[in-house]
Coordinates of C-alpha atoms in Angstrom, one line a residue:
M134 CA 65.9 123.0 99.6
P135 CA 64.0 119.9 98.3
R136 CA 60.3 120.2 98.1
K137 CA 58.7 118.2 100.9
P138 CA 56.1 115.6 99.9
S139 CA 52.5 116.1 100.9
N140 CA 52.6 113.0 103.2
I141 CA 55.6 114.2 105.2
L142 CA 54.7 116.3 108.3
Y143 CA 58.3 117.0 109.4
G144 CA 61.0 116.9 106.8
A145 CA 64.7 116.0 107.3
D146 CA 65.8 119.5 108.4
E147 CA 62.7 120.5 110.3
K148 CA 62.4 120.5 114.1
P149 CA 59.3 118.8 115.6
P150 CA 58.0 120.0 118.9
L151 CA 60.0 118.7 121.9
G152 CA 57.3 116.3 123.2
T153 CA 56.8 114.9 119.7
L154 CA 60.6 114.6 119.3
L155 CA 61.0 112.7 122.5
I156 CA 58.1 110.2 121.9
L157 CA 59.2 109.6 118.2
G158 CA 62.8 109.0 119.4
V159 CA 61.6 106.5 122.0
Q160 CA 59.5 104.8 119.3
H161 CA 62.4 104.3 117.0
A162 CA 64.8 103.3 119.8
V163 CA 62.4 100.6 121.1
L164 CA 62.0 99.2 117.6
A165 CA 65.8 99.1 117.1
L166 CA 66.4 97.4 120.5
L167 CA 63.9 94.7 119.6
F168 CA 66.4 93.4 117.1
V169 CA 68.9 92.4 119.8
V170 CA 67.5 89.0 118.9
Y171 CA 70.2 88.8 116.1
P172 CA 73.2 88.9 118.5
L173 CA 71.3 86.7 120.9
V174 CA 70.9 84.0 118.2
A175 CA 74.6 84.2 117.2
A176 CA 75.6 83.9 120.9
A177 CA 73.3 80.9 121.4
E178 CA 74.5 79.2 118.2
A179 CA 78.1 79.6 119.1
G180 CA 77.7 78.6 122.6
L181 CA 78.9 81.7 124.3
S182 CA 79.0 82.1 128.0
F183 CA 76.5 84.5 129.8
S184 CA 79.2 87.1 130.4
D185 CA 80.4 87.1 126.7
T186 CA 76.8 87.3 125.5
Q187 CA 76.2 90.3 127.9
V188 CA 79.3 92.0 126.4
L189 CA 78.2 91.2 122.8
I190 CA 74.8 92.8 123.3
T191 CA 75.8 95.7 125.5
S192 CA 78.6 96.8 123.2
C193 CA 76.3 96.4 120.2
I194 CA 73.6 98.6 121.8
I195 CA 76.1 101.3 122.7
F196 CA 77.7 101.6 119.3
M197 CA 74.2 101.4 117.6
G198 CA 73.4 104.5 119.5
V199 CA 76.8 106.1 118.5
A200 CA 76.4 105.2 114.9
T201 CA 72.8 106.5 114.8
I202 CA 73.9 109.9 116.3
I203 CA 76.8 110.3 113.8
E204 CA 74.8 109.2 110.7
C205 CA 71.8 111.5 111.5
W206 CA 74.0 114.5 112.2
P207 CA 74.3 116.6 108.9
R208 CA 78.1 116.6 109.2
P209 CA 80.0 114.3 109.3
G210 CA 76.9 112.1 108.8
A211 CA 74.2 112.1 106.1
G212 CA 71.7 114.3 107.8
R213 CA 69.0 111.7 107.4
L214 CA 66.8 109.7 109.8
L215 CA 69.0 106.6 109.7
V216 CA 68.4 104.5 112.8
Q217 CA 70.7 101.6 113.4
I218 CA 69.8 98.0 114.4
P219 CA 72.0 94.9 114.8
N220 CA 73.2 94.0 111.3
M221 CA 71.5 90.8 110.2
A222 CA 74.0 90.5 107.4
H223 CA 76.6 89.9 110.1
L224 CA 74.8 86.9 111.6
P225 CA 76.3 84.1 109.5
L226 CA 79.9 85.6 109.9
A227 CA 79.3 86.0 113.7
I228 CA 78.1 82.4 114.2
Q229 CA 81.1 81.0 112.3
A230 CA 83.7 83.3 113.8
L231 CA 82.5 82.9 117.4
A232 CA 82.2 79.1 117.1
V233 CA 85.7 78.7 115.6
G234 CA 87.7 81.3 117.5
G235 CA 85.5 83.1 120.0
P236 CA 85.0 86.9 120.4
S237 CA 88.6 87.7 119.4
L238 CA 88.2 86.1 115.9
Y239 CA 84.8 87.7 115.4
A240 CA 86.4 91.1 116.3
G241 CA 89.1 90.6 113.6
M242 CA 86.6 89.5 111.0
S243 CA 84.4 92.6 111.9
L244 CA 87.4 94.9 111.4
I245 CA 88.0 93.4 107.9
A246 CA 84.3 93.8 107.1
A247 CA 84.4 97.4 108.3
F248 CA 87.5 98.2 106.3
S249 CA 85.9 96.8 103.1
Q250 CA 82.9 99.1 103.8
F251 CA 85.2 102.1 104.2
T252 CA 87.1 101.3 101.1
L253 CA 83.9 101.1 99.0
S254 CA 82.6 104.3 100.5
R255 CA 85.5 106.3 99.2
F256 CA 84.6 105.5 95.5
L257 CA 80.8 105.9 95.6
G258 CA 81.0 109.3 93.8
A259 CA 82.9 107.8 91.0
L260 CA 80.6 104.8 90.8
R261 CA 77.5 106.8 90.0
A262 CA 77.1 105.0 86.7
V263 CA 77.1 101.7 88.6
F264 CA 74.1 102.8 90.7
P265 CA 71.5 104.3 88.5
P266 CA 67.9 104.5 89.8
E267 CA 67.0 101.1 88.4
V268 CA 69.8 99.4 90.3
C269 CA 69.0 101.4 93.5
G270 CA 65.4 100.5 93.0
V271 CA 66.2 96.7 92.8
A272 CA 68.2 97.1 96.1
V273 CA 65.3 98.9 97.8
T274 CA 62.7 96.4 96.5
M275 CA 64.8 93.5 97.7
L276 CA 65.3 95.1 101.1
G277 CA 61.6 94.7 101.4
V278 CA 61.7 91.1 100.1
A279 CA 64.5 90.2 102.5
L280 CA 62.2 91.4 105.4
A281 CA 59.4 89.3 104.2
E282 CA 60.6 85.9 105.6
P283 CA 61.3 87.0 109.2
A284 CA 58.2 89.2 109.1
L285 CA 55.9 86.4 108.0
R286 CA 57.4 83.9 110.4
R287 CA 56.6 86.2 113.3
F288 CA 53.3 87.1 111.9
F289 CA 52.1 83.5 111.8
G290 CA 54.1 82.3 114.8
L291 CA 56.2 79.9 112.8
T292 CA 59.7 78.5 113.7
A293 CA 62.0 76.3 111.8
E294 CA 60.5 73.3 113.6
T295 CA 56.8 74.4 113.3
A296 CA 54.8 72.9 110.4
V297 CA 52.2 75.0 108.6
A298 CA 49.6 72.4 109.5
Q299 CA 50.2 73.2 113.2
L300 CA 49.5 76.9 112.7
D301 CA 48.2 78.6 115.8
L302 CA 45.7 81.2 114.7
R303 CA 46.2 83.3 117.8
F304 CA 49.5 84.6 116.3
P305 CA 48.1 85.9 113.0
L306 CA 45.2 87.4 114.9
A307 CA 47.4 89.4 117.3
S308 CA 49.6 90.4 114.3
L309 CA 46.6 91.5 112.3
V310 CA 45.3 93.6 115.1
A311 CA 48.6 95.5 115.3
L312 CA 48.9 95.9 111.6
V313 CA 45.3 97.1 111.1
V314 CA 45.8 99.7 113.8
I315 CA 49.1 100.9 112.3
I316 CA 47.8 101.1 108.8
G317 CA 44.4 102.7 109.8
L318 CA 46.1 105.5 111.8
A319 CA 48.8 106.0 109.2
I320 CA 46.2 106.5 106.4
F321 CA 43.1 107.9 108.0
S322 CA 44.3 109.9 111.0
R323 CA 46.2 113.2 111.4
G324 CA 48.3 114.8 114.0
L325 CA 49.5 112.9 117.0
L326 CA 47.6 109.7 116.2
R327 CA 49.5 109.4 112.9
L328 CA 52.8 110.3 114.5
F329 CA 52.5 107.5 117.0
A330 CA 50.8 105.0 114.8
V331 CA 53.5 102.4 115.2
A332 CA 53.6 102.7 119.1
I333 CA 49.8 102.6 119.3
G334 CA 49.6 99.6 117.0
A335 CA 52.4 97.8 118.9
G336 CA 50.5 98.4 122.1
A337 CA 47.3 97.0 120.6
G338 CA 49.1 94.0 119.4
W339 CA 50.8 93.4 122.8
G340 CA 47.5 93.7 124.5
M341 CA 45.9 91.2 122.2
S342 CA 48.8 88.8 122.6
A343 CA 48.4 89.0 126.4
F344 CA 44.6 88.4 126.1
L345 CA 45.2 85.4 123.9
G346 CA 47.9 84.0 126.2
I347 CA 50.8 84.1 123.6
A348 CA 52.8 86.9 125.2
P349 CA 56.2 85.3 126.1
E350 CA 57.0 84.9 129.8
P351 CA 60.5 86.0 130.9
E352 CA 62.9 83.3 131.8
F353 CA 64.1 85.4 134.8
A354 CA 62.6 87.7 137.3
L355 CA 62.8 91.2 136.0
N356 CA 62.7 92.6 139.5
A357 CA 65.9 90.8 140.3
L358 CA 67.8 92.8 137.7
P359 CA 69.1 96.3 138.5
V360 CA 67.3 99.2 137.0
I361 CA 70.6 101.1 136.4
D362 CA 74.1 99.6 136.2
L363 CA 77.3 100.2 134.4
P364 CA 77.4 98.7 130.9
H365 CA 79.4 95.4 130.7
I366 CA 81.8 95.7 127.7
G367 CA 85.1 94.0 127.2
F368 CA 88.2 93.9 125.1
P369 CA 88.5 90.4 123.7
G370 CA 91.6 91.2 121.6
V371 CA 91.7 90.8 117.8
S372 CA 92.6 87.6 115.9
F373 CA 92.9 87.0 112.1
F374 CA 94.1 83.4 112.2
S375 CA 91.2 81.9 110.2
W376 CA 91.9 83.0 106.7
A377 CA 89.1 80.9 105.4
L378 CA 86.7 83.5 106.9
V379 CA 88.3 86.5 105.3
P380 CA 86.4 86.3 101.9
A381 CA 83.2 86.0 103.9
A382 CA 84.2 89.0 106.0
I383 CA 85.0 91.1 102.9
L384 CA 81.8 90.3 101.2
T385 CA 79.8 90.9 104.4
G386 CA 81.2 94.4 104.5
V387 CA 80.3 94.9 100.8
I388 CA 76.7 93.7 101.5
T389 CA 76.5 96.0 104.5
A390 CA 77.5 99.0 102.3
V391 CA 75.0 98.1 99.6
D392 CA 72.3 97.7 102.2
M393 CA 73.2 101.1 103.6
I394 CA 73.1 102.7 100.1
G395 CA 69.6 101.3 99.6
T396 CA 68.5 102.7 103.0
V397 CA 69.9 106.2 102.3
V398 CA 68.4 106.3 98.8
S399 CA 65.0 105.3 100.3
M400 CA 65.2 108.1 102.8
Q401 CA 66.2 110.6 100.1
R402 CA 63.3 109.5 97.9
M403 CA 60.8 109.7 100.8
D404 CA 62.0 113.2 101.7
D405 CA 62.1 114.9 98.3
A406 CA 59.0 115.2 96.1
D407 CA 61.2 116.1 93.1
W408 CA 63.9 113.4 93.7
R409 CA 66.0 112.8 90.6
R410 CA 69.1 110.8 91.5
A411 CA 70.9 109.2 94.4
D412 CA 73.2 111.5 96.4
L413 CA 76.1 109.0 96.7
D414 CA 78.3 111.5 98.6
E415 CA 75.7 111.5 101.3
A416 CA 75.4 107.7 101.2
G417 CA 79.2 107.5 101.5
R418 CA 79.2 109.7 104.6
A419 CA 76.5 107.3 106.1
V420 CA 78.7 104.2 105.3
R421 CA 81.8 105.8 106.8
A422 CA 79.8 106.6 110.0
N423 CA 78.7 103.0 110.2
T424 CA 82.3 101.9 109.7
I425 CA 83.5 103.9 112.7
A426 CA 80.8 102.4 114.9
D427 CA 81.5 98.9 113.7
M428 CA 85.2 99.3 114.4
G429 CA 84.3 100.4 118.0
A430 CA 82.0 97.6 118.5
A431 CA 84.6 95.1 117.2
V432 CA 87.3 96.1 119.7
T433 CA 84.9 96.0 122.6
G434 CA 83.4 92.7 121.8
G435 CA 80.2 93.8 120.3
F436 CA 78.0 92.9 117.4
S437 CA 78.0 95.1 114.2
S438 CA 75.1 97.3 113.3
A439 CA 73.6 98.8 110.2
S440 CA 70.8 101.2 109.2
S441 CA 67.3 99.9 109.8
S442 CA 65.0 99.3 106.9
A443 CA 62.2 98.8 109.4
A444 CA 62.8 102.4 110.6
I445 CA 61.9 103.6 107.1
G446 CA 58.5 102.1 107.5
V447 CA 58.1 103.8 110.8
A448 CA 59.2 107.1 109.3
F449 CA 56.6 106.7 106.5
A450 CA 53.9 105.8 108.9
T451 CA 54.6 108.8 111.2
G452 CA 55.2 111.2 108.3
T453 CA 58.5 112.2 110.0
T454 CA 62.0 112.1 108.5
A455 CA 63.6 114.7 110.7
W456 CA 67.2 113.8 111.6
R457 CA 66.8 115.2 115.1
V458 CA 64.5 112.3 115.9
G459 CA 67.5 110.0 115.1
I460 CA 69.7 111.9 117.5
V461 CA 67.2 111.5 120.3
S462 CA 66.8 107.8 119.4
G463 CA 70.6 107.3 119.5
V464 CA 70.9 108.9 122.9
I465 CA 68.1 106.7 124.2
M466 CA 69.9 103.6 122.9
I467 CA 73.1 104.5 124.8
L468 CA 71.2 105.2 128.0
A469 CA 69.4 101.8 127.5
A470 CA 72.8 100.1 127.8
F471 CA 72.8 101.3 131.4
S472 CA 69.6 99.5 132.3
P473 CA 69.8 95.7 132.4
R474 CA 66.1 95.5 133.4
L475 CA 65.0 97.5 130.3
I476 CA 67.0 95.4 127.9
A477 CA 65.7 92.2 129.5
A478 CA 62.1 93.6 129.1
L479 CA 62.6 94.2 125.4
T480 CA 63.5 90.6 124.8
I481 CA 59.9 89.5 125.7
I482 CA 58.0 91.7 123.3
P483 CA 55.5 89.3 121.5
P484 CA 56.8 88.1 118.0
P485 CA 53.4 89.0 116.4
V486 CA 54.0 92.6 117.2
I487 CA 57.5 92.6 115.6
G488 CA 56.0 90.7 112.6
A489 CA 53.3 93.3 112.0
I490 CA 55.9 96.2 112.1
L491 CA 58.2 94.3 109.7
I492 CA 55.3 93.6 107.3
Y493 CA 54.5 97.3 107.2
A494 CA 58.1 98.2 106.5
A495 CA 58.5 95.5 103.9
A496 CA 55.3 96.7 102.0
F497 CA 56.6 100.3 101.9
L498 CA 60.1 99.3 100.7
I499 CA 58.8 97.1 97.9
V500 CA 56.6 99.8 96.5
A501 CA 59.3 102.5 97.0
G502 CA 61.7 100.4 95.0
M503 CA 59.2 100.0 92.2
E504 CA 58.9 103.7 92.0
L505 CA 62.6 104.1 91.6
I506 CA 62.8 101.5 88.9
L507 CA 59.9 103.1 87.0
S508 CA 61.2 106.7 87.3
R509 CA 63.3 106.0 84.2
R510 CA 62.3 105.0 80.7
L511 CA 62.9 101.2 80.5
S512 CA 64.6 99.9 77.4
D513 CA 64.7 96.2 76.7
R514 CA 68.2 96.2 78.3
R515 CA 66.9 97.8 81.5
I516 CA 63.8 95.5 81.6
F517 CA 66.1 92.5 81.6
T518 CA 68.4 94.0 84.1
V519 CA 65.7 94.6 86.6
G520 CA 63.7 91.4 85.8
L521 CA 66.7 89.0 86.0
A522 CA 68.1 90.6 89.2
V523 CA 64.8 90.4 91.0
L524 CA 64.2 86.8 89.9
T525 CA 67.7 85.9 91.1
G526 CA 66.9 87.3 94.5
L527 CA 63.6 85.5 94.6
A528 CA 65.2 82.3 93.6
V529 CA 67.4 82.1 96.7
A530 CA 64.4 83.1 98.9
V531 CA 62.0 80.5 97.4
L532 CA 64.6 77.7 96.8
P533 CA 67.1 77.9 99.7
E534 CA 68.3 74.3 98.7
L535 CA 70.1 75.9 95.7
V536 CA 72.3 77.9 98.1
R537 CA 73.1 74.8 100.1
T538 CA 74.8 73.2 97.0
T539 CA 77.4 76.0 96.9
P540 CA 80.7 76.0 98.8
E541 CA 80.1 76.8 102.5
W542 CA 82.1 80.1 102.5
M543 CA 79.8 81.4 99.7
Q544 CA 76.5 80.5 101.4
P545 CA 76.3 83.5 103.7
I546 CA 76.5 85.8 100.7
L547 CA 74.3 83.8 98.3
E548 CA 71.5 83.3 100.8
S549 CA 70.8 87.0 101.0
P550 CA 68.1 88.1 98.5
L551 CA 69.4 91.6 98.8
S552 CA 73.0 91.0 98.2
I553 CA 72.6 88.5 95.3
S554 CA 70.0 90.5 93.4
T555 CA 71.9 93.9 93.8
G556 CA 75.1 92.2 92.6
V557 CA 73.3 90.8 89.6
A558 CA 71.7 94.2 88.8
I559 CA 75.1 95.9 88.9
L560 CA 76.7 93.3 86.7
L561 CA 73.9 93.3 84.1
N562 CA 73.8 97.1 84.1
L563 CA 77.5 97.2 83.2
L564 CA 77.2 94.4 80.7
F565 CA 74.2 95.9 78.9
R566 CA 76.0 99.2 78.6
I567 CA 78.2 97.7 75.9
G568 CA 77.2 98.9 72.5
I569 CA 75.2 101.9 73.7
G570 CA 76.5 105.1 72.3
R571 CA 76.2 108.1 74.6
E572 CA 75.6 110.4 71.7
A573 CA 73.3 110.3 68.7
S574 CA 72.3 112.7 65.8
R575 CA 69.7 113.2 63.2
Q576 CA 69.4 115.5 60.2
V577 CA 66.2 117.7 59.9
T578 CA 65.0 119.3 56.7
A579 CA 62.5 122.2 56.3
E580 CA 59.9 119.8 54.9
E581 CA 59.7 117.7 58.1
S582 CA 57.6 118.4 61.2
P583 CA 59.8 119.7 64.0
F584 CA 57.6 118.3 66.8
T585 CA 57.3 114.9 65.1
V586 CA 61.0 114.7 64.6
A587 CA 61.9 115.8 68.1
T588 CA 59.4 113.4 69.7
E589 CA 60.5 110.4 67.7
F590 CA 64.2 111.0 68.1
L591 CA 64.4 112.0 71.7
E592 CA 61.9 109.3 72.9
R593 CA 63.9 106.6 71.1
Q594 CA 67.2 107.8 72.6
G595 CA 65.6 108.3 76.0
D596 CA 64.4 104.7 76.0
L597 CA 67.8 103.4 74.9
W598 CA 69.8 105.5 77.5
G599 CA 67.3 105.1 80.3
A600 CA 66.7 108.8 80.8
R601 CA 64.0 110.0 83.2
R602 CA 60.6 110.2 81.6
D603 CA 59.9 113.7 82.9
V604 CA 63.2 115.1 81.6
V605 CA 62.6 113.7 78.1
A606 CA 59.0 115.0 78.1
A607 CA 60.2 118.4 79.1
A608 CA 62.9 118.5 76.4
I609 CA 60.7 117.6 73.4
P610 CA 58.6 120.7 73.1
V611 CA 61.7 123.0 73.8
V612 CA 63.8 121.2 71.1
A613 CA 60.8 121.2 68.6
E614 CA 60.4 125.0 69.2
G615 CA 64.1 125.6 68.6
V616 CA 64.1 123.6 65.4
E617 CA 61.0 125.3 64.1
M618 CA 62.4 128.8 64.9
L619 CA 65.7 128.1 63.1
L620 CA 64.1 126.6 60.0
D621 CA 61.0 128.9 59.7
T622 CA 63.0 132.2 60.2
G623 CA 65.7 131.1 57.7
V624 CA 68.5 131.3 60.3
A625 CA 69.4 127.8 59.5
E626 CA 70.1 128.1 55.7
D627 CA 70.0 124.4 54.6
G628 CA 68.4 122.4 57.4
L629 CA 70.0 121.5 60.7
E630 CA 71.3 118.5 62.7
I631 CA 70.0 117.4 66.1
R632 CA 72.7 116.0 68.4
A633 CA 71.7 114.4 71.7
R634 CA 74.0 113.4 74.4
F635 CA 73.3 111.8 77.8
D636 CA 75.1 111.2 81.0
E637 CA 73.8 110.6 84.5
N638 CA 73.7 114.3 85.2
N639 CA 72.6 116.0 82.0
F640 CA 70.5 115.4 78.9
D641 CA 72.0 117.7 76.2
V642 CA 70.6 118.6 72.8
R643 CA 72.6 120.6 70.3
L644 CA 71.0 122.2 67.2
V645 CA 73.8 122.5 64.7
Y646 CA 73.3 124.6 61.6
T647 CA 74.9 126.7 58.9
G648 CA 74.1 130.4 59.1
A649 CA 74.4 133.5 61.3
P650 CA 75.0 133.1 65.0
L651 CA 71.8 133.5 67.1
E652 CA 71.6 136.4 69.5
I653 CA 69.9 135.8 72.9
P654 CA 68.9 139.0 74.6
N655 CA 69.3 139.4 78.3
H656 CA 65.9 141.1 78.7
R657 CA 62.6 139.9 77.6
P658 CA 61.9 141.4 74.0
S659 CA 58.7 143.2 73.4
P660 CA 55.6 141.5 71.8
E661 CA 56.1 143.8 68.8
D662 CA 59.4 141.9 67.9
L663 CA 57.1 139.1 66.7
L664 CA 56.0 141.4 64.0
G665 CA 59.5 142.4 63.0
D666 CA 62.0 140.7 60.7
A667 CA 63.1 137.0 60.9
Q668 CA 66.1 137.9 63.2
A669 CA 63.8 139.8 65.7
V670 CA 61.5 136.7 65.8
A671 CA 64.5 134.5 66.3
R672 CA 65.7 136.6 69.2
F673 CA 62.3 136.5 70.9
V674 CA 62.1 132.7 70.5
G675 CA 65.7 132.3 71.6
Y676 CA 65.0 134.3 74.8
M677 CA 62.0 132.0 75.5
L678 CA 64.1 128.9 75.0
S679 CA 66.6 130.2 77.5
K680 CA 63.9 130.3 80.2
R681 CA 62.5 126.8 79.4
A682 CA 65.9 124.9 79.3
D683 CA 68.0 124.6 82.4
R684 CA 70.8 126.1 80.3
L685 CA 71.2 127.6 76.8
V686 CA 74.6 128.2 75.3
I687 CA 75.6 129.5 71.9
E688 CA 78.6 127.7 70.5
R689 CA 80.6 127.1 67.3
D690 CA 81.0 123.7 65.7
G691 CA 83.8 124.2 63.1
E692 CA 82.3 126.4 60.4
R693 CA 78.7 126.0 61.7
Q694 CA 76.8 127.4 64.7
A695 CA 75.4 125.3 67.6
L696 CA 72.7 126.0 70.0
L697 CA 73.0 123.9 73.2
L698 CA 69.9 123.1 75.2
R699 CA 70.8 121.4 78.5
F700 CA 68.2 119.6 80.7
E701 CA 69.4 118.5 84.2
H702 CA 68.8 114.9 84.8

């Protein structure tokens, strides 16, 4: 079992009390339902009828709940708190497909996107080298950056038509109240106050918005809508006639899968104090669960969904990553589809409240991504991989006119800071691997200092290979002790050779020498052995090395002996 971080109250596999479980589930579900604004925007831009819009939203909500339940369940899902929201990456594809061919064409393009997601998920285990921590860190950081633009617009009450000079200070004031309450409770409170920090902050922000007169008024009478009614879903058919949209659909699926990987890695990192590497098998299960839900939404006329990066900020604020919270949240979403009045009420939550929650989530994701990046020793190659990838993502965010100069079918992909920066990070990571040997060696003589040799050699190779700092630091004294033992006891007759090898799972160091094979006792030798002959001292030191390395193996290397010290990475 992973060691739970000190700031987490309820870990992934823990069961919060029933009352806490229900309230946290409602909190996540309400936040997820706020994002029905994405399918609403797509429907408005494409000029859909009221009935088609109702189907688009209702089916989206139902399969958001289904996907959340499947993803949060340990099997067949990931067993993480992965709450779904309408997929913002689908917005450009939805607008184009709905405008050109209506719901049936969008259903076809959604199926193509889902199939590309599924295909990528089957190869994630084999692509571990493509997604080292620094690449995952770029993805997580840019998740936060991607949230910044919609978060800040809502925070300051800006729209595409609003000039900054016309800024209404009531909007940032309401947002600031909500944000201060959330952060204050998350940092300085304990117990129930911290668990419900987001809900309390949202309530404070809503109250301030109402007091300042900026809470939106409904365009319809809520009382005229039924409290409970059967969900309105449809079966629009499936069309693939617009081949010009197929590349955009495939790339939208890839973007969604990368986004999902970043979200899963963020939750893994948050829930494990000793996190080492991304569990891509788990990420693959999450992507496949999302694929199933997207296919269901497509054939019933709904909008696609994806794991919510905003929910990660809520999990951090509440200190709860329990997957059972996600199950409750998914059930509440499905039940919400049976209440037209509830869905309508969610569409009038003040934008400053949403902006405050998104800013909190963005801040957490940016810092979490930096932690992932810096968890490894950064060589020049990795520094440029991370730096150029982040700058590319920032370029499309700061200079959107650059994107508008590209072909129209490419713009939905290039305008996403997340997709473009992650793609650049992957390509540069593969390019900069050229010329890096995965093995290195160094001869050591009896006149040299074992600790100095081990430190200089392993740190240099660790920097070059991008090994984790703590793994290299743990290996140095163990290797130095092994070298000193072999040389000082005379077991190594004429010096020895240090051979280091690295892959994404292990950092191996072999001490190769000419001499008698070393014997490693199964039981701890007595302290008196240190006063015995050289072989007894070597056995004692060998036993100690076997306890300090993750694995110790005695091997032969042709005519020579080899002592393998393995450190899990």
